[in-house]
mmCIF file of C-alpha atoms and ligand atoms in Angstrom:
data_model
loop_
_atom_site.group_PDB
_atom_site.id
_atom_site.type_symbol
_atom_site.label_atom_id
_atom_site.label_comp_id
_atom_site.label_asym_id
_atom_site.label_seq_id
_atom_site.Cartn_x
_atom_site.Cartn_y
_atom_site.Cartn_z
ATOM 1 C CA UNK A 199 -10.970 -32.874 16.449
ATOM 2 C CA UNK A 200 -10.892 -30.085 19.345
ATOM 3 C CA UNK A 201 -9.790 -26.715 16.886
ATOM 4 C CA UNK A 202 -8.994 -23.470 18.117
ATOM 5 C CA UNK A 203 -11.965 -21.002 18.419
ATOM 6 C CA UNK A 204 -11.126 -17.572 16.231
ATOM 7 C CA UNK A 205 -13.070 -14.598 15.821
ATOM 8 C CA UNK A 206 -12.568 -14.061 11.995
ATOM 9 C CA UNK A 207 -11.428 -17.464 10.455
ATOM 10 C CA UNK A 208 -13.095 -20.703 10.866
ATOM 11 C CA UNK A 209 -11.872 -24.182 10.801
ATOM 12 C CA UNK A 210 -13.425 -27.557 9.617
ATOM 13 C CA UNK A 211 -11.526 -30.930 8.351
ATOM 14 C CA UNK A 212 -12.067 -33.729 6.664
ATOM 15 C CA UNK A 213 -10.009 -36.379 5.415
ATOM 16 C CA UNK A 214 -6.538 -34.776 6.062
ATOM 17 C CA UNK A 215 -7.658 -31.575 4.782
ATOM 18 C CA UNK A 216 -8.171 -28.580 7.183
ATOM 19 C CA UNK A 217 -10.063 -26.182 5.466
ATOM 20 C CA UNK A 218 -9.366 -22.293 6.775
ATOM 21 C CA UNK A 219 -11.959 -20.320 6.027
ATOM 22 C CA UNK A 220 -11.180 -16.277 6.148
ATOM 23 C CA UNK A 221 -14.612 -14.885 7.680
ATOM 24 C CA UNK A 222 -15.718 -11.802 7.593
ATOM 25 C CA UNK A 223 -18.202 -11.445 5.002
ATOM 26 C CA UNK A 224 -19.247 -7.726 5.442
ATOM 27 C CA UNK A 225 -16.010 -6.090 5.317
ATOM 28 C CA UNK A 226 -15.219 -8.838 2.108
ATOM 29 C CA UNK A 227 -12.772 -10.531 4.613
ATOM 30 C CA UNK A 228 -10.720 -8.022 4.423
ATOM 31 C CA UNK A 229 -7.452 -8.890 6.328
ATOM 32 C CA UNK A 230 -7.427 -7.046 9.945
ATOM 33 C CA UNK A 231 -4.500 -7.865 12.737
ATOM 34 C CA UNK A 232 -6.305 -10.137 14.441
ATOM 35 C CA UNK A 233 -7.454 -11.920 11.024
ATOM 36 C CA UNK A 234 -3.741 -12.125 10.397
ATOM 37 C CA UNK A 235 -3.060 -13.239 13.724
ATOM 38 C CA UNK A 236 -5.744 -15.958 13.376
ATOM 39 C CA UNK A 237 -4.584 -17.001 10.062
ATOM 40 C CA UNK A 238 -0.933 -17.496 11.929
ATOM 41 C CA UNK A 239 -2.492 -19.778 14.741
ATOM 42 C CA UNK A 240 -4.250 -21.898 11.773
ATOM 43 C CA UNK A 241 -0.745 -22.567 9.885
ATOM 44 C CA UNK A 242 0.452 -23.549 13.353
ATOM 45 C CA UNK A 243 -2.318 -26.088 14.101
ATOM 46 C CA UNK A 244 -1.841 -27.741 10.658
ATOM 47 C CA UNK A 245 1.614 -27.911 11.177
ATOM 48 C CA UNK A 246 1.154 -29.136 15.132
ATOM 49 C CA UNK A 247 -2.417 -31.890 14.401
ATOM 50 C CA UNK A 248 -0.762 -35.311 12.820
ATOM 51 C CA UNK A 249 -4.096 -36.513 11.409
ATOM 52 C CA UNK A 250 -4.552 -33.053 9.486
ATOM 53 C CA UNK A 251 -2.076 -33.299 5.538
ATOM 54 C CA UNK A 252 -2.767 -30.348 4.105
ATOM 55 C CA UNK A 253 -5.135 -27.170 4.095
ATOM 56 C CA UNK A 254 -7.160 -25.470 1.382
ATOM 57 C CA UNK A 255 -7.079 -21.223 2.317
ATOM 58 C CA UNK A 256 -10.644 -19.530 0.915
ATOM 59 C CA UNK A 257 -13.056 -16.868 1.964
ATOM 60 C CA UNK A 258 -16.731 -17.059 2.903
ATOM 61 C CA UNK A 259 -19.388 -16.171 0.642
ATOM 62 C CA UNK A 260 -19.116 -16.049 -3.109
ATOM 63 C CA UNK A 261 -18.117 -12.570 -3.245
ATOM 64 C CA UNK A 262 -14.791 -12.368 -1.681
ATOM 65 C CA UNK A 263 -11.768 -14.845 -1.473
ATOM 66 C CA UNK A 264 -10.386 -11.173 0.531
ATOM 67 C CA UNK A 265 -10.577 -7.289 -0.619
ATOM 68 C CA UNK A 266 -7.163 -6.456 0.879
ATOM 69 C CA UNK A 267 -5.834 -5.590 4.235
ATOM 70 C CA UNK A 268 -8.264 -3.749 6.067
ATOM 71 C CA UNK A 269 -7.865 0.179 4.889
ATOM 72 C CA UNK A 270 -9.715 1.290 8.115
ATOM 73 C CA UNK A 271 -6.952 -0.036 10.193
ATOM 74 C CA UNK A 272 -4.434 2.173 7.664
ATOM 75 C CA UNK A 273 -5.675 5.363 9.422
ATOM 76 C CA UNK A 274 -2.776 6.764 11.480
ATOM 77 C CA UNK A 275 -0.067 4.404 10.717
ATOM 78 C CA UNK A 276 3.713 6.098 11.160
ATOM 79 C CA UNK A 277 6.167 5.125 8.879
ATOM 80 C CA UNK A 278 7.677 3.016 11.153
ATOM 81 C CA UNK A 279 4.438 1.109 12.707
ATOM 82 C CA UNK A 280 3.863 0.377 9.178
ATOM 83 C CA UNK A 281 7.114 -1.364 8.113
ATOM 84 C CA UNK A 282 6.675 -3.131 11.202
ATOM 85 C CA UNK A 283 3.404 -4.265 9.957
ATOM 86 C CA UNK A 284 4.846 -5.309 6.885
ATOM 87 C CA UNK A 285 7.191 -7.426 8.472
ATOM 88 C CA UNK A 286 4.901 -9.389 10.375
ATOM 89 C CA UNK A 287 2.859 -9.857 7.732
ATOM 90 C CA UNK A 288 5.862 -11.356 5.704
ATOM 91 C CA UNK A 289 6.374 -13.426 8.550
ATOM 92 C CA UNK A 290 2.719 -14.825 8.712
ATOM 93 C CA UNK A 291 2.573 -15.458 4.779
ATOM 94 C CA UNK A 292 5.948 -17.055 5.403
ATOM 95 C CA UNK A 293 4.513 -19.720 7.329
ATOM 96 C CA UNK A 294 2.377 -20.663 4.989
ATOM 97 C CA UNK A 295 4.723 -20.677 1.958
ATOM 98 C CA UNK A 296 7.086 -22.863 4.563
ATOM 99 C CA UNK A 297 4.479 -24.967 5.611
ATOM 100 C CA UNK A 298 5.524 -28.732 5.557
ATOM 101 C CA UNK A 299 2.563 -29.378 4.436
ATOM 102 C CA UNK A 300 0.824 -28.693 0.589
ATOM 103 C CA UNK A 301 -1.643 -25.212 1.556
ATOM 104 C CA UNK A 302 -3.800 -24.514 -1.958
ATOM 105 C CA UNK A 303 -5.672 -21.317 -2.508
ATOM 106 C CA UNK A 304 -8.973 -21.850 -3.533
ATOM 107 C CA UNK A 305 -10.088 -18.203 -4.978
ATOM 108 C CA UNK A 306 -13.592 -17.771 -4.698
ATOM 109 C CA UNK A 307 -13.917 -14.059 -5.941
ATOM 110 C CA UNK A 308 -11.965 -10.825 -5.347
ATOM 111 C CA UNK A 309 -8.724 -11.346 -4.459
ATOM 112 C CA UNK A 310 -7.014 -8.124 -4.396
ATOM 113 C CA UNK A 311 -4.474 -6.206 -2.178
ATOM 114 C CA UNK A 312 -3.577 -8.320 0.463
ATOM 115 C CA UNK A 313 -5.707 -10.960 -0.787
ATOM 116 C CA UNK A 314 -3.555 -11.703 -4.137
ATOM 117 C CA UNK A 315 -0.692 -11.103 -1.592
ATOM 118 C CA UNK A 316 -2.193 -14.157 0.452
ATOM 119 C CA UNK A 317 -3.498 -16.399 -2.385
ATOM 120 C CA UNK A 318 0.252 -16.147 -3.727
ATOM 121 C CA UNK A 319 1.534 -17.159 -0.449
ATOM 122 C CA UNK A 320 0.212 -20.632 -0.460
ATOM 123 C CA UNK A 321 1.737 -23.488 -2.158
ATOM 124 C CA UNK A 322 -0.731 -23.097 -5.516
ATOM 125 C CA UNK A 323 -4.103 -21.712 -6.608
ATOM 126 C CA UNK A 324 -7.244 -22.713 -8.007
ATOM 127 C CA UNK A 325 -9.330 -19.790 -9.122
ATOM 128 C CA UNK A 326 -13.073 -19.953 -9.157
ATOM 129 C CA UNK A 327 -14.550 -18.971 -12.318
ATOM 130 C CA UNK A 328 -15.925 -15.461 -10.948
ATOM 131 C CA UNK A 329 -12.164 -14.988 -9.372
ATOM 132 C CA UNK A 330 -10.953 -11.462 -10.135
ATOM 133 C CA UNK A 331 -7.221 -10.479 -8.807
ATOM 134 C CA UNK A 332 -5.342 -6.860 -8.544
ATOM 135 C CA UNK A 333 -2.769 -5.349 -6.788
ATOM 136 C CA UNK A 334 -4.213 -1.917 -6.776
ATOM 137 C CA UNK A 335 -2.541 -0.120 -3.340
ATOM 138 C CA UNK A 336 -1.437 2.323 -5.747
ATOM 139 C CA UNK A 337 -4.493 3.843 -6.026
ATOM 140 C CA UNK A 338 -4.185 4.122 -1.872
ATOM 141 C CA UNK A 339 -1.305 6.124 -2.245
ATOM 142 C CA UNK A 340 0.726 2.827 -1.479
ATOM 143 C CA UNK A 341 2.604 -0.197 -2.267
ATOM 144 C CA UNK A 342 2.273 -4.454 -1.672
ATOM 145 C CA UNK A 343 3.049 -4.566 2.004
ATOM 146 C CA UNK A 344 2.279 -8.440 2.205
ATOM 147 C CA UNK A 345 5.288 -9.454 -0.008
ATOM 148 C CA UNK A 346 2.810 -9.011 -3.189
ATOM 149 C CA UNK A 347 5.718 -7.107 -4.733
ATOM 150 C CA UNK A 348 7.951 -10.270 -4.530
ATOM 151 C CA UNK A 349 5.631 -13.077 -5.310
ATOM 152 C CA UNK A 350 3.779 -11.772 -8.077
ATOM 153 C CA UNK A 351 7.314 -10.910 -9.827
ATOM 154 C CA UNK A 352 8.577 -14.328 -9.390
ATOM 155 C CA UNK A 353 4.810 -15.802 -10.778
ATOM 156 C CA UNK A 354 4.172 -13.655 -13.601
ATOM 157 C CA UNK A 355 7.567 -12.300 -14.118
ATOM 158 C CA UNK A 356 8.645 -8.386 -14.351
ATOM 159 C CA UNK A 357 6.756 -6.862 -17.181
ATOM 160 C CA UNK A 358 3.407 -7.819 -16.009
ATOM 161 C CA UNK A 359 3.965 -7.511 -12.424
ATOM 162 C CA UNK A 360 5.463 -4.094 -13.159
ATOM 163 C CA UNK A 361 2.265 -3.358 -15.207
ATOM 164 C CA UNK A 362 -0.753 -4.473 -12.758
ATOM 165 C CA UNK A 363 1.071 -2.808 -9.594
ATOM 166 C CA UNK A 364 1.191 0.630 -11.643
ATOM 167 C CA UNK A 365 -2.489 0.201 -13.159
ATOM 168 C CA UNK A 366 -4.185 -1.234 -10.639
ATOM 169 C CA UNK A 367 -5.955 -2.690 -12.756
ATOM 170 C CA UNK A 368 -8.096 -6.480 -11.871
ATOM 171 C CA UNK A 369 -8.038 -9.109 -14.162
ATOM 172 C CA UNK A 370 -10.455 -12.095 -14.105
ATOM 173 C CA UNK A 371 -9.617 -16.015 -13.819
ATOM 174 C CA UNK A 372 -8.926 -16.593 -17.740
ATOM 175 C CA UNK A 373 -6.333 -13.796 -17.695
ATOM 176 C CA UNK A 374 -5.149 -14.970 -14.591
ATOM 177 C CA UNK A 375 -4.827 -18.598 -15.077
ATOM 178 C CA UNK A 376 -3.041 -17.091 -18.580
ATOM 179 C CA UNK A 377 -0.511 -15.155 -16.904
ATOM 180 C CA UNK A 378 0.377 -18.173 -14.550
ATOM 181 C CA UNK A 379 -1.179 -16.618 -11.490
ATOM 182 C CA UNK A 380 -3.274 -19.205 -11.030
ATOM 183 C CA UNK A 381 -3.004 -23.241 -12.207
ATOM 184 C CA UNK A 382 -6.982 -24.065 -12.690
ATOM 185 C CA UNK A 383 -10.144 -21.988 -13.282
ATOM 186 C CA UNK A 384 -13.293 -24.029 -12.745
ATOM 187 C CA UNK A 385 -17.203 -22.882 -11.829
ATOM 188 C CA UNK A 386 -17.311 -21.544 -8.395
ATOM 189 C CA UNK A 387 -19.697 -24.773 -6.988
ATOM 190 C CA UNK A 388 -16.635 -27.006 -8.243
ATOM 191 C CA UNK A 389 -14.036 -25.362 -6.219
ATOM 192 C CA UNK A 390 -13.695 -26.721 -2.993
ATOM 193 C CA UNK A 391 -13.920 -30.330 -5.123
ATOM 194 C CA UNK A 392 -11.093 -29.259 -7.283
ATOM 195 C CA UNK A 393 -8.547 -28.595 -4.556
ATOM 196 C CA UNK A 394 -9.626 -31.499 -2.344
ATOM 197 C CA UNK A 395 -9.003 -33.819 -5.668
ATOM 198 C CA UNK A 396 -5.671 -32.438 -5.877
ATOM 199 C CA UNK A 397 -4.852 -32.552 -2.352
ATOM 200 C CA UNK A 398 -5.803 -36.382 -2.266
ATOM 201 C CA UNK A 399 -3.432 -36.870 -5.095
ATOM 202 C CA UNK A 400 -0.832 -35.688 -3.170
ATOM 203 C CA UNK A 401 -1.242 -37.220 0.263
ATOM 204 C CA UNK A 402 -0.658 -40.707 -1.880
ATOM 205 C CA UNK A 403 2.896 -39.651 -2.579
ATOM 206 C CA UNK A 404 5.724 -39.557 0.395
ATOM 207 C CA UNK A 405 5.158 -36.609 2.613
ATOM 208 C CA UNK A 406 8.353 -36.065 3.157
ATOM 209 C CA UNK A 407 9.290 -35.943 -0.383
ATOM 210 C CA UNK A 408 6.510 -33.608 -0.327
ATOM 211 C CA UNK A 409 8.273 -31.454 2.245
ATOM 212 C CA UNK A 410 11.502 -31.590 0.387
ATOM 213 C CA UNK A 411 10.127 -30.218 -2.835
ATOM 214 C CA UNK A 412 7.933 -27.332 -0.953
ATOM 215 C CA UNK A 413 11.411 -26.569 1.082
ATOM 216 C CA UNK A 414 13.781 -26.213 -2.214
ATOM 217 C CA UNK A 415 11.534 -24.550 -4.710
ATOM 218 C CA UNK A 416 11.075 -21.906 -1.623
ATOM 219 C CA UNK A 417 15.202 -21.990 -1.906
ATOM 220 C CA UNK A 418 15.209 -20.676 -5.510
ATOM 221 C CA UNK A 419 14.239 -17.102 -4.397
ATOM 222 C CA UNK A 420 16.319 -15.144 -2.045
ATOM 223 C CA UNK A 421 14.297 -13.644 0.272
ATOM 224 C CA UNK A 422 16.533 -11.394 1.784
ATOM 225 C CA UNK A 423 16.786 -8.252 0.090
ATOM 226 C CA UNK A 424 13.356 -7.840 -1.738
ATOM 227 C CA UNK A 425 11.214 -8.644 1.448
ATOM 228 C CA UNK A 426 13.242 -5.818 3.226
ATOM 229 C CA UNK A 427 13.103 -3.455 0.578
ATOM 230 C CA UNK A 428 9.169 -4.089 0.457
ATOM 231 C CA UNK A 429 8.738 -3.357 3.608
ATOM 232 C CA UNK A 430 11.035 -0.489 4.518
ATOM 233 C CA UNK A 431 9.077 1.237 0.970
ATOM 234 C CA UNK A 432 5.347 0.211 2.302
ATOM 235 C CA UNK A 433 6.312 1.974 5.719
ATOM 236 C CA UNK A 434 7.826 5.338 3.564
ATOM 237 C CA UNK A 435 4.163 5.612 1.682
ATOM 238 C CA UNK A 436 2.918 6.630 5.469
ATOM 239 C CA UNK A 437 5.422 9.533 5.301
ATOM 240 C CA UNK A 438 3.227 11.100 2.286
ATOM 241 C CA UNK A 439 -0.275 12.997 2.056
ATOM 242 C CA UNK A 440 -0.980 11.044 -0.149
ATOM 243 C CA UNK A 441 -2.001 7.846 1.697
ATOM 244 C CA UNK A 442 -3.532 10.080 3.727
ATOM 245 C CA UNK A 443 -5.768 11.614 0.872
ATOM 246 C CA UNK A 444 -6.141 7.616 -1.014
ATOM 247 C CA UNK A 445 -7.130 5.862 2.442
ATOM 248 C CA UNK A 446 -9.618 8.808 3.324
ATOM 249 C CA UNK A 447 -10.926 8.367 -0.349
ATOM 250 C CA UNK A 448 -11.649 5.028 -0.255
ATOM 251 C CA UNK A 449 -13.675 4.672 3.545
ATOM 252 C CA UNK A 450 -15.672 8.359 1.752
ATOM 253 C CA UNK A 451 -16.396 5.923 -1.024
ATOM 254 C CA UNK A 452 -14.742 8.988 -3.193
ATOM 255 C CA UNK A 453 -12.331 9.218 -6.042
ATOM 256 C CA UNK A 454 -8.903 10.091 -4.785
ATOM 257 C CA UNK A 455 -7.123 13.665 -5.646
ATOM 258 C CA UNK A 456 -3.573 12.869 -5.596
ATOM 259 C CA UNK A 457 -0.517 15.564 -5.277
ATOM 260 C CA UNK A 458 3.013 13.353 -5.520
ATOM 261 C CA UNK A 459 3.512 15.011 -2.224
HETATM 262 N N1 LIG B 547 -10.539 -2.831 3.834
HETATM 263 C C1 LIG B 547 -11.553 -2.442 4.607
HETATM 264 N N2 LIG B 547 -12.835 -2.545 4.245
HETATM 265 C C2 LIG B 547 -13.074 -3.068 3.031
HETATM 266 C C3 LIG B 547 -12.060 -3.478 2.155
HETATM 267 C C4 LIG B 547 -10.729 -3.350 2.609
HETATM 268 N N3 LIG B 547 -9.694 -3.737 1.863
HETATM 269 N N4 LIG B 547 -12.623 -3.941 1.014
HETATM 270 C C5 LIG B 547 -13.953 -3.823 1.172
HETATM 271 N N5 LIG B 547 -14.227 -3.290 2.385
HETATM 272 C C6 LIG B 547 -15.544 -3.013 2.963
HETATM 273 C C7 LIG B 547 -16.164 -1.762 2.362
HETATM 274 O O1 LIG B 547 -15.666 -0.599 3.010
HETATM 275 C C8 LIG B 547 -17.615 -2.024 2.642
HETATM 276 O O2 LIG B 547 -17.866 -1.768 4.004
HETATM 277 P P1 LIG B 547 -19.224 -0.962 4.456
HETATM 278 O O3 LIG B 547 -20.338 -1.819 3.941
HETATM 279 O O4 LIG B 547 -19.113 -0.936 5.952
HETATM 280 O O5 LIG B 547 -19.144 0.376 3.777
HETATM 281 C C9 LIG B 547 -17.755 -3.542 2.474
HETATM 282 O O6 LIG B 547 -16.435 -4.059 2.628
HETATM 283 C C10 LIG B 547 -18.257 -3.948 1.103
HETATM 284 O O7 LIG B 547 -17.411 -3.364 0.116
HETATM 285 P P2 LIG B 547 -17.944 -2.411 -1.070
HETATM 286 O O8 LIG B 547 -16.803 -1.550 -1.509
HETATM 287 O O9 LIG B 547 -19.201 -1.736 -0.660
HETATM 288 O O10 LIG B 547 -18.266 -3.533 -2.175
HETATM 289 P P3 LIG B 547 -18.314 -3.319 -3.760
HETATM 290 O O11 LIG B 547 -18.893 -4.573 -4.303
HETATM 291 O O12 LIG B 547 -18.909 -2.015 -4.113
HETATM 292 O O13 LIG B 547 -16.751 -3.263 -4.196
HETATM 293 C C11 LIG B 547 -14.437 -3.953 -4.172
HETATM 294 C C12 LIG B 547 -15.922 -4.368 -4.043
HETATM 295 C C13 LIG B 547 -13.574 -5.157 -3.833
HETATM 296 C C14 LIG B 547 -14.143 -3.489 -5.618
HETATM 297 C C15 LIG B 547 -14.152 -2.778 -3.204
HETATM 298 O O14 LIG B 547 -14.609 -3.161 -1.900
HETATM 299 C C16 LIG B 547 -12.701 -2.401 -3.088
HETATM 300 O O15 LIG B 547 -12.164 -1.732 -3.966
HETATM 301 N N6 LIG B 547 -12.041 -2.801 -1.970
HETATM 302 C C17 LIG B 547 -10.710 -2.400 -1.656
HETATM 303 C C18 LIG B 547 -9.729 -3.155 -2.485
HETATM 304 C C19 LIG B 547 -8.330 -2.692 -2.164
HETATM 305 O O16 LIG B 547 -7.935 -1.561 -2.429
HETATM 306 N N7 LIG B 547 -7.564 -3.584 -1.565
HETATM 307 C C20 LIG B 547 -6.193 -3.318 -1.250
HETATM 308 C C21 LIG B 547 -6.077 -2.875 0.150
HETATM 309 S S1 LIG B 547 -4.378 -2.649 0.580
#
């Protein structure tokens, strides 16, 4: 099979399953444009390679599934540059939540920022025993950009979305397969194994059916409004000092001092 060649995501299949690898170990694959971009072009040659049935989305090395977008690429956003980026980053995670085809998450570590935001984008997870998850922009100065404000509502439902957007706090695979954020915890060497099991389950079935079901439970949530408000909200945060002071924090590898201003 001739795949695309990407800088920061690698390919590899194997009976029906294209595995997409996020790659970019040092920064702890955190998400940068072109990563996103890459990610985009990987949906596309699922969706476009017959022989391919489904995907399984994870990170390389046992450290990271991914830490986030990439903060360094935060530094100088306008308000309105940034609710553009939010929108094309809903778009991208879009196509994999419309995907035809079944797209698991296998969670092999953190998985926080834009990283929950992307393992909640795909069709299900499987969490790795050393999995840890967070939303924790707030501590940025910020908000979910990647539709993390959405998705985790509708998967763990108000109160506990609510509460680990406002802490910031990181829960582990137990808590997280408790919660509903994720639908299997096993040891990290088991992962891959796990989703490819479950994958081969479900290419026995009708793919179309398959389709069908991934196309209507996507048509229980509106995604009008929320999406919008999201973004249009993640693009405001850029209007404060405080990003400024939470992004600057975090590439100082300092505590953040933060005004409300
Ligand atoms: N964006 C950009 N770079 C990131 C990153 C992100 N989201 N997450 C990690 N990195 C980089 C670090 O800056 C560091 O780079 P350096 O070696 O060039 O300094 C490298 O990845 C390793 O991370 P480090 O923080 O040294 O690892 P750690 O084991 O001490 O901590 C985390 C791991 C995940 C707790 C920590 O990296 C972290 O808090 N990351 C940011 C998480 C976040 O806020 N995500 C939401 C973004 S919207």
């Amino acid at each position: 099979m001739q795949f695309p060649s990407f800088e920061n995501v690698l390919l590899t299949a194997e009976n029906g399953i294209l595995t997409i690898t996020i790659n970019r170990p040092s920064k702890l694959n955190a998400l940068n444009l072109k990563t996103m971009q890459e990610i985009e072009a990987a949906v596309a040659f699922l969706k476009n390679t017959p022989e391919l049935k489904g995907a399984i989305l994870t990170g390389a090395g046992e450290k990271a599934f991914v830490a986030g977008a990439d903060i360094a690429e935060f530094a100088g956003l306008t308000p309105p540059k940034a609710t553009e980026m939010a929108h094309r980053g809903h778009d991208i995670l879009f196509s994999i939540e419309r995907s035809a085809k079944p797209i698991i998450a296998a969670v092999n570590g953190f998985a926080l920022g834009g990283g929950c935001e992307l393992a909640m984008s795909c069709h299900f997870r499987v969490a790795a025993d050393n999995a840890k998850f967070g939303q924790p922009e707030v501590n940025l100065g910020l908000i979910p950009g990647y539709g993390g404000t959405q998705r985790l509502t509708q998967l763990v439902g108000k109160g506990r979305a609510n509460e680990l957007m406002m802490t910031a706090d990181m829960i582990g695979a137990e808590e997280a397969l408790r919660i509903g954020l994720v639908n299997h915890v096993v040891p990290l060497a088991n992962l891959q194994a796990k989703c490819q099991e479950i994958l081969q389950k479900i290419f026995t079935k009708a793919p179309v059916a398959i389709a069908y079901v991934i196309e209507s439970v996507n048509a229980a949530v509106d995604t009008n409004n929320g999406y919008s408000t999201e973004a249009e909200k993640f693009g405001q945060c850029f209007a404060t000092e405080d990003v400024k002071e939470g992004t600057t924090a975090f590439l100082e590898k300092r505590k953040a001092n933060f005004q409300g201003k």
